[in-house]
């Protein structure tokens, strides 16, 4: 249904962020909203996956594998509503396009960052999976033929890195713009976003951030710590929109 951001490994394997409509997910989402009589399903989640090809031959590599939130087995409101990759919700598309996908060549992980829903509210989510993540056998309430389910490292993150918090798993947020890129010397992902003015920068946390990007007292990076606002109050200058970002 949708294709989004691309990244490439040093060996030439291209990963693409792809989304597919699964009717059972939409019906399940509607059945568990606070107001089940509301039949508008634009905020219902699509199945998000990483599809891979060999750049030399453009032939598929392996099976597409799911990344990000999915309808699970517990049927909780959190699972149903928080962090969905929405079907056609305007705010989420405005602030993240169809989503970012970034490969970390040091830890060999794939990270997605996309505009997400929190019920009917706008928000965002970030998820990181190892390139060789093991399969997640469930049991799952809904699965999709041709898509492999893989294990996402539990909080606070993979390889002892503390980058994952409940906000990044999927939360309500007034995010209005975003930009991201992997920095090969920092061995981490740079983030620029704004939800109100001014915009700010962060370091994702695949490596321990330092200085203005340092993690919180618990040593964990996350949504609310290590922000560097791009503004100069003395001159009345305020960053208002993201541009390109390079290491």
Short mmCIF file of C-alpha atoms in Angstrom, two decimals:
data_model
loop_
_atom_site.label_atom_id
_atom_site.label_comp_id
_atom_site.label_asym_id
_atom_site.label_seq_id
_atom_site.Cartn_x
_atom_site.Cartn_y
_atom_site.Cartn_z
CA UNK A 1 0.00 0.00 0.00
CA UNK A 2 2.85 2.38 0.78
CA UNK A 3 6.64 2.64 0.39
CA UNK A 4 8.73 5.04 2.41
CA UNK A 5 12.31 5.74 3.44
CA UNK A 6 15.38 3.75 2.30
CA UNK A 7 18.80 3.01 3.74
CA UNK A 8 21.65 0.74 2.71
CA UNK A 9 24.15 -1.49 4.52
CA UNK A 10 27.90 -1.32 3.76
CA UNK A 11 27.52 -4.61 1.85
CA UNK A 12 24.90 -3.10 -0.44
CA UNK A 13 21.69 -4.49 1.02
CA UNK A 14 18.92 -1.91 0.64
CA UNK A 15 16.19 -1.72 3.25
CA UNK A 16 12.89 -0.02 2.47
CA UNK A 17 10.14 0.86 4.92
CA UNK A 18 6.94 -0.64 3.51
CA UNK A 19 3.36 -0.61 4.81
CA UNK A 20 0.49 -2.96 4.07
CA UNK A 21 -3.20 -2.70 4.88
CA UNK A 22 -4.45 -5.65 6.93
CA UNK A 23 -8.27 -5.49 7.16
CA UNK A 24 -8.33 -7.50 10.40
CA UNK A 25 -6.15 -4.84 12.05
CA UNK A 26 -8.55 -2.06 11.09
CA UNK A 27 -11.54 -3.99 12.33
CA UNK A 28 -9.77 -4.91 15.55
CA UNK A 29 -8.68 -1.32 16.09
CA UNK A 30 -12.23 -0.02 15.66
CA UNK A 31 -13.65 -2.70 17.95
CA UNK A 32 -11.42 -1.57 20.81
CA UNK A 33 -11.56 2.21 20.51
CA UNK A 34 -13.17 4.16 23.33
CA UNK A 35 -16.10 4.87 21.05
CA UNK A 36 -16.75 1.71 19.09
CA UNK A 37 -19.55 3.40 17.18
CA UNK A 38 -17.08 5.67 15.40
CA UNK A 39 -16.41 3.99 12.05
CA UNK A 40 -13.62 6.33 10.93
CA UNK A 41 -10.55 4.11 10.66
CA UNK A 42 -7.98 6.55 9.24
CA UNK A 43 -5.99 6.21 12.49
CA UNK A 44 -6.06 2.41 12.40
CA UNK A 45 -2.61 0.89 12.02
CA UNK A 46 -1.01 -0.48 8.90
CA UNK A 47 1.44 -3.37 9.08
CA UNK A 48 4.90 -1.80 8.82
CA UNK A 49 7.78 -3.90 7.51
CA UNK A 50 11.37 -3.71 6.29
CA UNK A 51 11.65 -5.02 2.73
CA UNK A 52 15.19 -5.74 1.53
CA UNK A 53 16.91 -6.17 -1.85
CA UNK A 54 20.46 -6.69 -3.10
CA UNK A 55 21.57 -3.42 -4.70
CA UNK A 56 23.70 -5.27 -7.29
CA UNK A 57 20.87 -7.44 -8.61
CA UNK A 58 17.76 -5.76 -7.13
CA UNK A 59 16.57 -9.21 -6.12
CA UNK A 60 14.75 -9.62 -2.80
CA UNK A 61 16.82 -10.59 0.23
CA UNK A 62 14.93 -12.77 2.67
CA UNK A 63 11.34 -12.21 3.75
CA UNK A 64 9.94 -8.76 4.63
CA UNK A 65 9.86 -8.48 8.43
CA UNK A 66 7.59 -6.48 10.67
CA UNK A 67 8.96 -3.46 12.52
CA UNK A 68 7.14 -1.31 15.07
CA UNK A 69 3.87 -1.86 16.86
CA UNK A 70 1.36 -4.54 15.95
CA UNK A 71 -1.92 -5.84 17.24
CA UNK A 72 -0.81 -8.33 19.85
CA UNK A 73 -2.37 -10.86 22.15
CA UNK A 74 -3.34 -8.92 25.27
CA UNK A 75 -5.99 -6.69 23.66
CA UNK A 76 -5.05 -3.81 25.95
CA UNK A 77 -5.86 -0.23 25.12
CA UNK A 78 -2.13 0.50 24.99
CA UNK A 79 -1.58 -2.13 22.31
CA UNK A 80 -4.63 -1.05 20.34
CA UNK A 81 -4.09 2.67 20.31
CA UNK A 82 -0.53 3.75 21.09
CA UNK A 83 2.10 3.87 18.39
CA UNK A 84 0.08 2.73 15.37
CA UNK A 85 1.44 3.56 11.91
CA UNK A 86 -1.77 5.14 10.62
CA UNK A 87 -3.57 4.41 7.41
CA UNK A 88 -4.41 7.97 6.39
CA UNK A 89 -4.02 10.41 9.27
CA UNK A 90 -2.97 13.85 8.04
CA UNK A 91 -0.89 15.06 10.99
CA UNK A 92 1.32 11.97 11.12
CA UNK A 93 2.05 12.16 7.40
CA UNK A 94 2.78 15.87 7.72
CA UNK A 95 5.35 15.51 10.50
CA UNK A 96 7.24 12.36 9.40
CA UNK A 97 6.17 11.81 5.83
CA UNK A 98 5.77 8.05 5.45
CA UNK A 99 8.41 7.41 8.12
CA UNK A 100 12.21 7.26 8.48
CA UNK A 101 14.40 4.15 8.30
CA UNK A 102 18.05 4.30 9.44
CA UNK A 103 20.72 1.60 9.44
CA UNK A 104 23.45 1.68 12.11
CA UNK A 105 26.54 0.12 10.50
CA UNK A 106 28.30 -0.20 13.87
CA UNK A 107 25.67 -2.16 15.82
CA UNK A 108 23.98 -3.38 12.63
CA UNK A 109 20.50 -2.29 13.63
CA UNK A 110 17.53 -0.86 11.77
CA UNK A 111 15.66 2.04 13.39
CA UNK A 112 12.34 3.42 12.27
CA UNK A 113 10.79 6.71 13.37
CA UNK A 114 7.28 7.44 12.17
CA UNK A 115 4.29 9.62 12.90
CA UNK A 116 2.04 7.47 15.07
CA UNK A 117 -1.39 7.64 16.61
CA UNK A 118 -2.45 7.61 20.24
CA UNK A 119 -6.10 6.75 19.82
CA UNK A 120 -7.44 9.62 17.71
CA UNK A 121 -4.54 11.84 18.82
CA UNK A 122 -1.36 12.47 16.84
CA UNK A 123 1.99 11.22 18.10
CA UNK A 124 5.17 9.39 17.17
CA UNK A 125 7.05 6.11 17.72
CA UNK A 126 10.63 4.86 17.37
CA UNK A 127 11.72 1.22 17.19
CA UNK A 128 15.12 -0.45 16.76
CA UNK A 129 15.74 -4.05 15.69
CA UNK A 130 19.02 -5.91 15.10
CA UNK A 131 19.61 -6.85 11.47
CA UNK A 132 19.68 -10.50 12.55
CA UNK A 133 16.83 -10.30 15.09
CA UNK A 134 15.36 -13.67 15.97
CA UNK A 135 11.85 -14.60 14.91
CA UNK A 136 8.95 -13.85 17.26
CA UNK A 137 6.61 -16.83 17.15
CA UNK A 138 3.85 -15.16 19.16
CA UNK A 139 1.16 -16.32 19.46
CA UNK A 140 -0.26 -13.34 17.60
CA UNK A 141 -3.90 -12.45 17.23
CA UNK A 142 -3.42 -11.41 13.61
CA UNK A 143 -0.56 -12.37 11.31
CA UNK A 144 0.05 -11.73 7.65
CA UNK A 145 1.29 -14.24 5.10
CA UNK A 146 4.62 -13.25 3.59
CA UNK A 147 5.72 -11.12 6.54
CA UNK A 148 8.08 -12.41 9.22
CA UNK A 149 7.62 -11.31 12.83
CA UNK A 150 10.84 -10.57 14.72
CA UNK A 151 11.76 -9.86 18.34
CA UNK A 152 12.26 -6.24 19.35
CA UNK A 153 14.82 -5.94 22.17
CA UNK A 154 13.04 -5.17 25.46
CA UNK A 155 13.39 -1.81 27.16
CA UNK A 156 15.73 -0.09 27.74
CA UNK A 157 17.26 -1.30 24.45
CA UNK A 158 19.64 -3.60 22.62
CA UNK A 159 23.29 -4.34 23.43
CA UNK A 160 23.05 -2.61 26.82
CA UNK A 161 22.24 0.75 25.18
CA UNK A 162 19.55 2.69 27.01
CA UNK A 163 17.66 4.42 24.22
CA UNK A 164 14.16 3.04 24.65
CA UNK A 165 11.43 4.53 26.85
CA UNK A 166 7.63 4.33 26.87
CA UNK A 167 7.39 7.56 24.88
CA UNK A 168 9.43 6.18 22.00
CA UNK A 169 7.41 2.96 22.04
CA UNK A 170 4.47 5.16 21.00
CA UNK A 171 2.95 8.21 22.61
CA UNK A 172 0.75 11.24 22.04
CA UNK A 173 2.76 14.23 20.88
CA UNK A 174 2.30 17.41 18.86
CA UNK A 175 5.20 16.57 16.56
CA UNK A 176 5.12 18.83 13.51
CA UNK A 177 8.38 18.08 11.72
CA UNK A 178 11.38 15.75 11.77
CA UNK A 179 14.75 14.94 10.25
CA UNK A 180 17.24 12.19 11.09
CA UNK A 181 20.56 10.74 9.95
CA UNK A 182 23.16 8.23 11.10
CA UNK A 183 26.50 9.72 12.21
CA UNK A 184 29.34 7.25 11.50
CA UNK A 185 31.80 8.86 13.93
CA UNK A 186 29.37 9.12 16.81
CA UNK A 187 27.99 5.68 15.86
CA UNK A 188 24.56 7.04 16.66
CA UNK A 189 21.50 8.62 15.08
CA UNK A 190 21.01 12.38 15.07
CA UNK A 191 17.47 13.69 15.53
CA UNK A 192 15.96 17.08 14.76
CA UNK A 193 12.29 17.72 15.43
CA UNK A 194 9.79 20.19 16.75
CA UNK A 195 6.37 19.91 18.24
CA UNK A 196 6.26 23.48 19.40
CA UNK A 197 8.66 26.30 18.68
CA UNK A 198 11.67 26.13 18.82
CA UNK A 199 12.87 22.94 17.20
CA UNK A 200 15.53 20.88 18.98
CA UNK A 201 18.24 18.29 18.41
CA UNK A 202 18.85 14.99 20.22
CA UNK A 203 21.16 12.00 20.03
CA UNK A 204 19.16 8.78 19.86
CA UNK A 205 21.25 6.80 22.34
CA UNK A 206 22.71 3.81 20.45
CA UNK A 207 25.93 5.09 22.01
CA UNK A 208 25.97 7.02 25.30
CA UNK A 209 25.42 10.71 24.46
CA UNK A 210 27.59 13.36 26.08
CA UNK A 211 27.45 17.08 26.80
CA UNK A 212 24.17 18.78 25.97
CA UNK A 213 22.83 15.48 24.66
CA UNK A 214 23.62 13.57 27.87
CA UNK A 215 21.04 11.06 29.17
CA UNK A 216 18.95 11.48 32.29
CA UNK A 217 19.97 10.59 35.87
CA UNK A 218 19.09 6.93 35.24
CA UNK A 219 21.54 6.82 32.33
CA UNK A 220 18.74 6.44 29.82
CA UNK A 221 18.23 8.49 26.69
CA UNK A 222 14.70 9.17 25.59
CA UNK A 223 12.07 11.57 24.42
CA UNK A 224 12.33 14.13 27.21
CA UNK A 225 16.08 14.27 27.95
CA UNK A 226 19.17 15.53 26.16
CA UNK A 227 17.44 18.20 24.10
CA UNK A 228 19.38 21.06 22.53
CA UNK A 229 17.00 23.81 21.48
CA UNK A 230 18.01 25.67 18.34
CA UNK A 231 17.40 29.23 19.39
CA UNK A 232 19.22 32.39 20.40
CA UNK A 233 16.87 34.37 22.71
CA UNK A 234 19.30 37.28 23.00
CA UNK A 235 18.96 37.94 19.28
CA UNK A 236 15.36 36.81 19.01
CA UNK A 237 16.35 33.99 16.65
CA UNK A 238 14.30 30.79 16.85
CA UNK A 239 14.56 27.63 14.78
CA UNK A 240 11.16 26.88 13.29
CA UNK A 241 11.58 24.15 10.67
CA UNK A 242 13.90 21.25 9.93
CA UNK A 243 16.19 21.26 6.94
CA UNK A 244 18.74 18.74 5.69
CA UNK A 245 21.05 17.18 8.28
CA UNK A 246 24.52 15.77 7.55
CA UNK A 247 27.20 14.22 9.77
#
